[in-house]
Short mmCIF file of C-alpha atoms in Angstrom, two decimals:
data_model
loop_
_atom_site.label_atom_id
_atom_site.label_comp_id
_atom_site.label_asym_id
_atom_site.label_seq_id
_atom_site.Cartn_x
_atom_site.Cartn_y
_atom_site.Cartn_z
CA UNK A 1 -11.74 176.89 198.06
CA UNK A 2 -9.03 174.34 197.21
CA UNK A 3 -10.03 170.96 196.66
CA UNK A 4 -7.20 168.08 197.83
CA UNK A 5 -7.99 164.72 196.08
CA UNK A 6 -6.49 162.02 198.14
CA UNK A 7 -7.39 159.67 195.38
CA UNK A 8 -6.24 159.52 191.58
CA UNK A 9 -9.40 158.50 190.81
CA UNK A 10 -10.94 161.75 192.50
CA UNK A 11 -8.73 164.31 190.76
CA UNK A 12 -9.86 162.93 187.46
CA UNK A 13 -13.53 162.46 188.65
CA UNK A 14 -13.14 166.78 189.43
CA UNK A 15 -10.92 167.67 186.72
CA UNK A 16 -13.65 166.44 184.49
CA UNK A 17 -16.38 167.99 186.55
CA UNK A 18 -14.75 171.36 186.39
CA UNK A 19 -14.25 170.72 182.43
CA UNK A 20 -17.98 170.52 182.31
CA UNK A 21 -18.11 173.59 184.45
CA UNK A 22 -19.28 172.91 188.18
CA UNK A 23 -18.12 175.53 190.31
CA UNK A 24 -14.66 174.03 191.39
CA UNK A 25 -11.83 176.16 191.61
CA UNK A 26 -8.22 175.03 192.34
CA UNK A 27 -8.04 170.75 192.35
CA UNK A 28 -4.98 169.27 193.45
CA UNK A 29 -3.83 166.01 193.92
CA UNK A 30 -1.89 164.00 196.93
CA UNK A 31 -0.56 160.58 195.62
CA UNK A 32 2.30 160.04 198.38
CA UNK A 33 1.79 156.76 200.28
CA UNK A 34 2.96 157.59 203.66
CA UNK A 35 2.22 154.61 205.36
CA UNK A 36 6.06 154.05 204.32
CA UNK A 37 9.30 155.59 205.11
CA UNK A 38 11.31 158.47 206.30
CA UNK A 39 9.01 161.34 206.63
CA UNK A 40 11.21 164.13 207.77
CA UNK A 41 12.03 164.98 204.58
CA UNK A 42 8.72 165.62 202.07
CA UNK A 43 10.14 166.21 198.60
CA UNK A 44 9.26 164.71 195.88
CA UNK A 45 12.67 162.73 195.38
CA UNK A 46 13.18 162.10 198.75
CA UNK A 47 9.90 160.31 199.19
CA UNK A 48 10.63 158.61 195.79
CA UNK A 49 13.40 157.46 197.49
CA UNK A 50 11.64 156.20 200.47
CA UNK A 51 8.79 154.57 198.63
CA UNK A 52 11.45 152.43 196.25
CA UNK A 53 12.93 150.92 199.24
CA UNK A 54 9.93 148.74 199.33
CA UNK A 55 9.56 148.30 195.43
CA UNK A 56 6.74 151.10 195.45
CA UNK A 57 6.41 153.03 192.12
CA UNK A 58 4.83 156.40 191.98
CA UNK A 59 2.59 157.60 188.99
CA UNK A 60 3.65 159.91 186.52
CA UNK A 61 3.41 163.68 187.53
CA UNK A 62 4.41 162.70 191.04
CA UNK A 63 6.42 165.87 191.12
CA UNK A 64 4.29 168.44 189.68
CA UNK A 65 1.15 167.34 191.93
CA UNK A 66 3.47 167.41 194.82
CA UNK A 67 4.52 171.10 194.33
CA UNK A 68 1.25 172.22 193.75
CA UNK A 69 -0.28 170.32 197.06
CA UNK A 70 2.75 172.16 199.40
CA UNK A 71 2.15 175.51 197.56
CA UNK A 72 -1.46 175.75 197.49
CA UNK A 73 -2.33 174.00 200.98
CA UNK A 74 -0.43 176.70 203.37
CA UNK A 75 -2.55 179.50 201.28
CA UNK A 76 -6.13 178.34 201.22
CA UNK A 77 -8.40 179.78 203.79
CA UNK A 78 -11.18 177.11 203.03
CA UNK A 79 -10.31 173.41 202.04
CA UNK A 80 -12.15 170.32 200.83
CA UNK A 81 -10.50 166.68 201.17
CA UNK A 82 -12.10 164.33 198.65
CA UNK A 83 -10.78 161.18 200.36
CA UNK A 84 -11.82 157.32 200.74
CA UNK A 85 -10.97 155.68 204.24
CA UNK A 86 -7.80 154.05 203.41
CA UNK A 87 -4.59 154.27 205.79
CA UNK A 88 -2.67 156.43 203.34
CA UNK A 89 -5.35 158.59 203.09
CA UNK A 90 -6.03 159.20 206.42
CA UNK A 91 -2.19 160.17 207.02
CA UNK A 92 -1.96 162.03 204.05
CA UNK A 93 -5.16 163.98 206.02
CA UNK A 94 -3.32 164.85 208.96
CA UNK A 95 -0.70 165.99 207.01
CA UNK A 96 -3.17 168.63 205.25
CA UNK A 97 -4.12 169.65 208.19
CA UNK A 98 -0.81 170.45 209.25
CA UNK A 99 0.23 172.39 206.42
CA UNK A 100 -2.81 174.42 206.57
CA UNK A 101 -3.34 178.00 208.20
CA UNK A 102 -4.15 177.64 212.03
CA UNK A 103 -7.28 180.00 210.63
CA UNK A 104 -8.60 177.25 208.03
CA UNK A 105 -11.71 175.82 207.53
CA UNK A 106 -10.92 172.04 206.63
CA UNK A 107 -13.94 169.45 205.55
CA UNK A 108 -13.93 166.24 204.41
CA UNK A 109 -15.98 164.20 201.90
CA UNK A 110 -15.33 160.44 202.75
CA UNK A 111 -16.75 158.83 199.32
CA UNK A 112 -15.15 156.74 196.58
CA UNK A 113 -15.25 158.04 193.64
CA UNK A 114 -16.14 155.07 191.84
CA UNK A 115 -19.94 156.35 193.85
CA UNK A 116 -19.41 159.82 192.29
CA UNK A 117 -19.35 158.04 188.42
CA UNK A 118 -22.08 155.21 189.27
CA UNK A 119 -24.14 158.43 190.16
CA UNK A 120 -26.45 159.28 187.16
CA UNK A 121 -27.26 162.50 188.29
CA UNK A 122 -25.58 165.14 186.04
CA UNK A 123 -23.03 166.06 187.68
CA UNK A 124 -23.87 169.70 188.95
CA UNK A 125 -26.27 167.87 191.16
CA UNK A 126 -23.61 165.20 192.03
CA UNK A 127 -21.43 167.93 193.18
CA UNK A 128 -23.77 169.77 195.32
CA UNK A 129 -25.25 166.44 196.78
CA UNK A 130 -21.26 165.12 198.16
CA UNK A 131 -20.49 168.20 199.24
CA UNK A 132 -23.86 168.63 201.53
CA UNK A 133 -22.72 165.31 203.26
CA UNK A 134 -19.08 167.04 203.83
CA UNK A 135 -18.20 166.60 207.47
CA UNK A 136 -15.57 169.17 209.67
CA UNK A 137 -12.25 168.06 210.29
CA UNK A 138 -10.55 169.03 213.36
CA UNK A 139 -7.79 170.37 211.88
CA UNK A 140 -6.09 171.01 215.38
CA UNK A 141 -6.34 167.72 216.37
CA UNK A 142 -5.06 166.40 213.14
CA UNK A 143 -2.26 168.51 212.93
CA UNK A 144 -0.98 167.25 216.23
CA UNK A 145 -1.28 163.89 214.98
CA UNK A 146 1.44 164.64 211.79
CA UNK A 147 3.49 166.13 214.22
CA UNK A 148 3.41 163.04 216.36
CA UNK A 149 4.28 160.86 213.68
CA UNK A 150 7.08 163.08 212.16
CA UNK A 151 8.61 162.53 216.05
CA UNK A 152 8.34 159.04 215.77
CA UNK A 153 9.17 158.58 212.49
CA UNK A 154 8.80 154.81 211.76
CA UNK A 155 9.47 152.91 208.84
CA UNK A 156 5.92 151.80 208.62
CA UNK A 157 2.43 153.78 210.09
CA UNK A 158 -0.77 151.77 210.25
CA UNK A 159 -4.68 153.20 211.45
CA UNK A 160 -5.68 151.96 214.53
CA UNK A 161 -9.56 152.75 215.53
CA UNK A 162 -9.76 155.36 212.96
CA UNK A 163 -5.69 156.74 214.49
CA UNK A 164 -2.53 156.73 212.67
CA UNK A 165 -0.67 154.61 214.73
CA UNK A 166 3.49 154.16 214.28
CA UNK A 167 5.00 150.46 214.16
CA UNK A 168 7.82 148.10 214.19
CA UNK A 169 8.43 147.29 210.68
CA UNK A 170 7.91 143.53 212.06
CA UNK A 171 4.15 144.07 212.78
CA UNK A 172 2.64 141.79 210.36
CA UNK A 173 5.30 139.25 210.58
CA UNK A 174 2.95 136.43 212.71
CA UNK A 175 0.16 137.18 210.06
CA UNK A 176 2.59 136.76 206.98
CA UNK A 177 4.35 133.32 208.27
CA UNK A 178 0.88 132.04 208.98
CA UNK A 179 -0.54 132.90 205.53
CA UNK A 180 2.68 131.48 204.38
CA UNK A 181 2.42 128.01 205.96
CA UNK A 182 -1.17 127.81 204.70
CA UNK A 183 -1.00 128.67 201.16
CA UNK A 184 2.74 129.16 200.38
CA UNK A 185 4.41 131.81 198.28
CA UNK A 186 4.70 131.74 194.48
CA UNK A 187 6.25 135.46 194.16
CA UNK A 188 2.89 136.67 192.14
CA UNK A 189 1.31 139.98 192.58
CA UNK A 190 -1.80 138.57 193.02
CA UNK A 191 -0.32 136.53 195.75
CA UNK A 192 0.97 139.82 197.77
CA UNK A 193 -2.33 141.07 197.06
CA UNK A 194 -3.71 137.67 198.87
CA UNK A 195 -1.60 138.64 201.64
CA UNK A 196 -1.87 142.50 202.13
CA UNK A 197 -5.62 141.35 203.03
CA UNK A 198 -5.27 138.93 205.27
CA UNK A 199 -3.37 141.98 207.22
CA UNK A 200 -5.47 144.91 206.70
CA UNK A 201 -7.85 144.29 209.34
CA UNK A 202 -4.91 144.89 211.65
CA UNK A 203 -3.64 147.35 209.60
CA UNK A 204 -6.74 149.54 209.30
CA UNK A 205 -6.74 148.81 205.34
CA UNK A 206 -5.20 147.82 202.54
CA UNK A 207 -1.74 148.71 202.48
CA UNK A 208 0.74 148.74 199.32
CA UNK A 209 1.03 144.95 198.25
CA UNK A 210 4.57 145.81 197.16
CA UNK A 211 6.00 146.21 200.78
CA UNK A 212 4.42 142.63 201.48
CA UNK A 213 6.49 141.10 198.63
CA UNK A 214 9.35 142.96 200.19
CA UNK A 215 8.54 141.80 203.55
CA UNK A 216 8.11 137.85 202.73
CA UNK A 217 11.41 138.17 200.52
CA UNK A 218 13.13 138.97 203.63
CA UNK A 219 11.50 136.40 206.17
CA UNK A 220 12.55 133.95 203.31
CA UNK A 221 15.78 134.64 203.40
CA UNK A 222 16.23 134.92 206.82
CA UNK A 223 14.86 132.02 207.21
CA UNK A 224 17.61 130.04 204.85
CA UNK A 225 19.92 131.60 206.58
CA UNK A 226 19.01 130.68 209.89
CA UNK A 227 18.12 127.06 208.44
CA UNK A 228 21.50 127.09 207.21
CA UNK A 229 23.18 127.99 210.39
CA UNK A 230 20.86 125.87 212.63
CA UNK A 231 20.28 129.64 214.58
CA UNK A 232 16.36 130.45 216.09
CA UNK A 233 15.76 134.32 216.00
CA UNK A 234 12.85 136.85 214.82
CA UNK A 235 9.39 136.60 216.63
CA UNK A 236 6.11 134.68 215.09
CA UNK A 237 5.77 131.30 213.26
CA UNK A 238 8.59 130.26 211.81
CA UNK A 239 8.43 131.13 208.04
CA UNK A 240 7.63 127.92 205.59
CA UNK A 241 9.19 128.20 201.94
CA UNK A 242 6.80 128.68 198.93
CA UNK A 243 5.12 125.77 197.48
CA UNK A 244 6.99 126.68 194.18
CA UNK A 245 10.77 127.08 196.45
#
């Protein structure tokens, strides 16, 4: 059985259960975020490469996890995804289940695991409990959703109703100028943050808050530059500076 954590979070949450011996055998870890960028080629630099474009840092071992995820996935017979509902998640799923053997036997267990260590239980019972609420994954189905997107291969994938869904890199632009003209821009991460909410309804989730800093960056400037040139172009509200600009 191989056990994909879609989650940081999750791969230490098993790591630690195996350490205290629950019957897990080989854990490995997905930390790509492929809501973003070029996805025709996988490596581990390449998507490095991708993810910087939008000021999106990976965490360390990013290379080593990724081997071991394309090694061990096309092998494994049985697999477990440990996975919260997020839209990188859910991509990274599909992916999984394209990797896999047409043969394999692919469930999911859709928890946090911020539940798994608020659960007192020791954690032998923990285990046994999540994985009797595992669900099936059609791993058909899935598969020809990866292969979809890898055809379409957009700079930017959301989840619509529970599908990955590819976009114009524009998408959130309306949503963005609005929050914009309402509470401004100051540059802060905490700002971004602000922002990547107000979109993740439409965006199935929270996406990286780095790619909204990128995004607003450039509707600023375009705006000056437009404002400077008395031109009208882009679609939505027309961008208002930061408070702090």
């Amino acid at each position: 059985m191989l056990e994909i954590c879609l989650d940081a979070n999750w791969y230490a949450a098993l790591r630690s259960a195996q350490a205290e011996r629950c019957p897990l055998d080989n854990i490995v870890a997905f930390e790509d975020c492929l809501t973003f960028g070029d996805i025709s080629d996988l490596s581990a630099c390449a998507r490095m490469a991708q993810l910087g474009r939008w000021g999106i840092s990976v965490n360390e071992g990013f290379h080593n996890h990724q081997q071991q995820f394309y090694e061990h996935v096309p092998q494994e017979s049985s697999i477990r995804i440990w996975t919260g509902n997020l839209p990188h998640q859910i991509l990274a799923m599909s992916l999984a289940c394209a990797l896999a053997r047409t043969d394999a036997t692919v469930m999911r267990i859709r928890n946090t695991a911020e539940q798994w260590l608020l659960d007192n239980r020791r954690p032998l019972d923990r285990l046994d409990e999540f994985i009797r609420d595992a669900q099936p994954v059609d791993r058909a189905a899935q598969a020809a959703i990866w292969k979809r997107l890898v055809r379409e291969n957009s700079d930017l994938r959301i989840v619509s109703g529970g599908i990955p869904q590819s976009v114009e890199i524009d998408v959130f632009d309306s949503v963005i100028s609005r929050e914009l003209a309402q509470g401004g821009w100051d540059g802060s991460a905490q700002r971004a943050y602000e922002i990547a909410g107000a979109c993740a309804n439409q965006a199935g989730g929270m996406l990286a808050p780095e790619f909204f800093s990128w995004r607003i960056r450039h509707l600023l400037d375009r705006a000056r530059d437009e404002g400077a040139t008395g031109s009208k172009g882009g679609k939505g509200t027309p961008v208002t500076p930061s408070h702090g600009q």
